[in-house]
Steps between C-alpha positions, in 0.01 A plus 500: 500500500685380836376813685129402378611117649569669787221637521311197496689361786414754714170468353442125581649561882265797551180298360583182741536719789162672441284144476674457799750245443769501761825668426759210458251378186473848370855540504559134339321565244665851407829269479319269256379785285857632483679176439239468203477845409858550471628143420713419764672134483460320798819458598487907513186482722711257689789667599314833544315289781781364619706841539255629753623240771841554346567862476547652824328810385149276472583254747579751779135632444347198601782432797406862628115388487573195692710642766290790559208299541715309772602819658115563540407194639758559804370853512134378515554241774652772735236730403769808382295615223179471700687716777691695262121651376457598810815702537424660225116565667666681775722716285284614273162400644343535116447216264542623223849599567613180655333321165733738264763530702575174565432377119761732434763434764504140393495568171846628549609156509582435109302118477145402376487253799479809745160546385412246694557685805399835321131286501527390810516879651208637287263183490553556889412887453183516243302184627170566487552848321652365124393147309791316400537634187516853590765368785716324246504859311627691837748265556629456173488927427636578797760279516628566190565851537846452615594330169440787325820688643731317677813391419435191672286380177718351218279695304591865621870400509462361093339797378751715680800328356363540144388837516831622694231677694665553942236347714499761725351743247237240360354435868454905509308475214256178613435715825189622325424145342515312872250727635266448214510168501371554854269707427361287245487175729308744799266691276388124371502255764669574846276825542210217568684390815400681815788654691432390794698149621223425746784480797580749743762792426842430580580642827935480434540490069899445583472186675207384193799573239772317720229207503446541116916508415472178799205303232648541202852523513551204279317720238731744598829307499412415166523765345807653691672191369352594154543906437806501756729167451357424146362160601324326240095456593550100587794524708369798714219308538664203591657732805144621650393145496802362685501782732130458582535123534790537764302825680170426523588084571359352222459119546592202300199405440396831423738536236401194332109664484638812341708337251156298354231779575771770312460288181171665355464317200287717293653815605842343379355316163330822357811700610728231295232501175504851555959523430440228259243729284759779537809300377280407167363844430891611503609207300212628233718791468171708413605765764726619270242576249283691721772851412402528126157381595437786697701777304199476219270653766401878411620583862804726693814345537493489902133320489603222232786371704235577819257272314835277396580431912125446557445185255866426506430403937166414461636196266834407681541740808680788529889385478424382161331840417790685632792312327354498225325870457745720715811529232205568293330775613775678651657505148210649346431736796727689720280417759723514867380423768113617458509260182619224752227570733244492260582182327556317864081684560388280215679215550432468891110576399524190211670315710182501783262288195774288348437102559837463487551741838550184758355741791153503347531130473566485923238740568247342324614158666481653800154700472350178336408711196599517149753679282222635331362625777733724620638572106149626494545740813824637417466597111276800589769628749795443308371669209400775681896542648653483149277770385571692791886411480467594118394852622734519746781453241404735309481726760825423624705546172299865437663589818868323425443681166454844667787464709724375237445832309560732806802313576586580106383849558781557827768330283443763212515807728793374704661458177411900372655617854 
């Protein structure tokens, strides 16, 4: 009965986003359905509320947004990203490349509020060749691909914990993953965009990169200060925007126009609704169900606790899929790293439609379209990568299978000599 609640939940905020209501009332209105659904006191839906401003975990989500957004607004007013694009013009002289390539670079940085800048870059790059919707999807896909393996992600670093599985052998394995997703995000959108920037070719590509590292080394410092020193997300980002006020002479007054113009309300509200909705769905305890749930399907072990990651991060995100499903599956499979791999494939492709993923909420802030909307892009393409990562499993443990036996096969004549 409390998965079929859920259900409705999800239900209710999928029906309010397609009669287009905006996102902070479709959201609300999940969290009313659950605290009546699922009977939660008050003073429960209280302190869950509270604990989002409280818990650093939450909080530092919206600090990171904040800051970010600050860090942009200095960025913007000495035109780095503007010039940065144009860096990246000369060194590749191909859209299409500078529209993937820097959605990816920046989506090394592990924090929903780089998207901002991640929209920035390919807004700048498809104008006039992709509607906002189908812009919100490129940034979004693209930008996410880094997620998907590094250990930067709290995510990848969970999953590897619980599953004992070294990192270094699970990013061998997503090799093949990375370049689908990729492949998938070209083959449906940035194939559209012409190659050509509409500027002249670069006549000296070293002196365009030491002009790219020269824009955006306060992207760059953060994360050094991040994979390197181990800097939390707000503090490193507290460093660029120090830095940049004292180099590039930010003013008083200038200062005091960032501080108000970085507040963006309804980025900030939906993004707070958004933890709230999270820290009531967990509360529920219903995740837990979703294991015995799923074990009555007629299906292979692998693809129910594939299917298990999918809801489980479609409902709550992935860290709450992988806490809770990891011990899990690796007891019932001896799965290694290719079990790893394909688990992180479904949850990164759930994880793309979930309301609760606060990076949809900024794109679609920023693209001045819905949830919906680009919910309604992305399905297709993320179903298509978890049937392709379903094949490639397969694949993959045929071939660990082989190799197991003529490993087996040396030991046993070894042995007889």
């Amino acid at each position: 009965m409390e998965i079929t609640f859920l259900g409705v939940v999800f239900a209710v905020i999928i029906v309010l986003l397609a009669i287009g209501r905006p996102l902070y009332q479709a959201i609300a209105g999940g969290m009313v359905v659950t605290a009546v659904l699922f009977h939660l006191p008050v003073t429960i839906i209280g302190t869950k509320i509270v604990s989002v401003i409280t818990n650093w975990s939450s909080l530092s989500v919206l600090l990171s947004l904040y800051l970010i957004t600050f860090l942009q607004k200095i960025l913007e007013s000495r035109s780095q990203i503007r010039l940065a694009q144009q860096d990246l013009n000369g060194i590749f002289h191909n859209r299409r490349i500078n529209t993937a390539g820097a959605a990816f670079f920046i989506g090394l940085l592990p924090s929903a509020a780089s998207m901002i800048l991640c929209a920035d870059i390919v807004k700048d790059a498809t104008e006039g060749y992709l509607d906002p919707k189908e812009q919100a999807f490129t940034a979004s896909w693209f930008r996410h691909i880094p997620e998907s393996v590094l250990p930067t992600y709290t995510a990848v670093l969970l999953m590897s914990n619980l599953s004992g599985v070294e990192i270094s052998e699970f990013i061998l394995y997503m090799i093949v993953p990375v370049l689908a997703l990729a492949g998938l995000g070209y083959a449906v959108y940035l194939h559209r965009i012409p190659n050509d920037t509409g500027t002249p070719a670069s006549t000296n590509r070293l002196a365009d990169f030491a002009h790219l590292i020269q824009h955006l080394w306060s992207l760059l410092l953060i994360l050094i200060l991040i994979l390197v020193f181990h800097f939390q997300v707000v503090t490193s980002v507290l460093v660029s925007i120090a830095l940049c006020i004292i180099i590039y002479r930010v003013t008083l007054d200038e200062i005091r126009k960032f501080i108000f113009a970085a507040f963006e309300k309804k980025m900030l509200g939906n993004t707070f609704l958004v933890l709230c909705l999270k820290e009531l769905i967990a509360h529920t305890g219903v995740l837990l169900l979703l294991p015995d749930a799923m074990a009555k399907l007629p299906l292979p072990t692998y693809l129910i606790f594939g299917l298990l990651f999918f809801t489980a991060t479609v409902i709550s995100g992935s860290t709450g899929a992988i806490a809770m499903g990891t011990p899990l599956a690796f007891a019932a499979i001896p799965g290694g790293a290719p079990l790893m791999a394909y688990l992180m494939c479904m949850a990164h492709a759930a994880s793309q439609i979930s309301p609760t993923h606060v990076c949809l909420v900024v794109a679609a802030d920023y693209f001045h379209v819905t949830l919906g909307d680009i919910v309604k892009k992305t399905l297709p393409v993320s179903i298509a990568f978890c049937v392709l990562m379903t094949l490639y499993y397969n694949v993959i443990k045929q071939g660990e299978g082989k190799t197991i036996c003529i490993r087996e096969k040396k030991k046993k004549t070894s042995a007889v000599r």
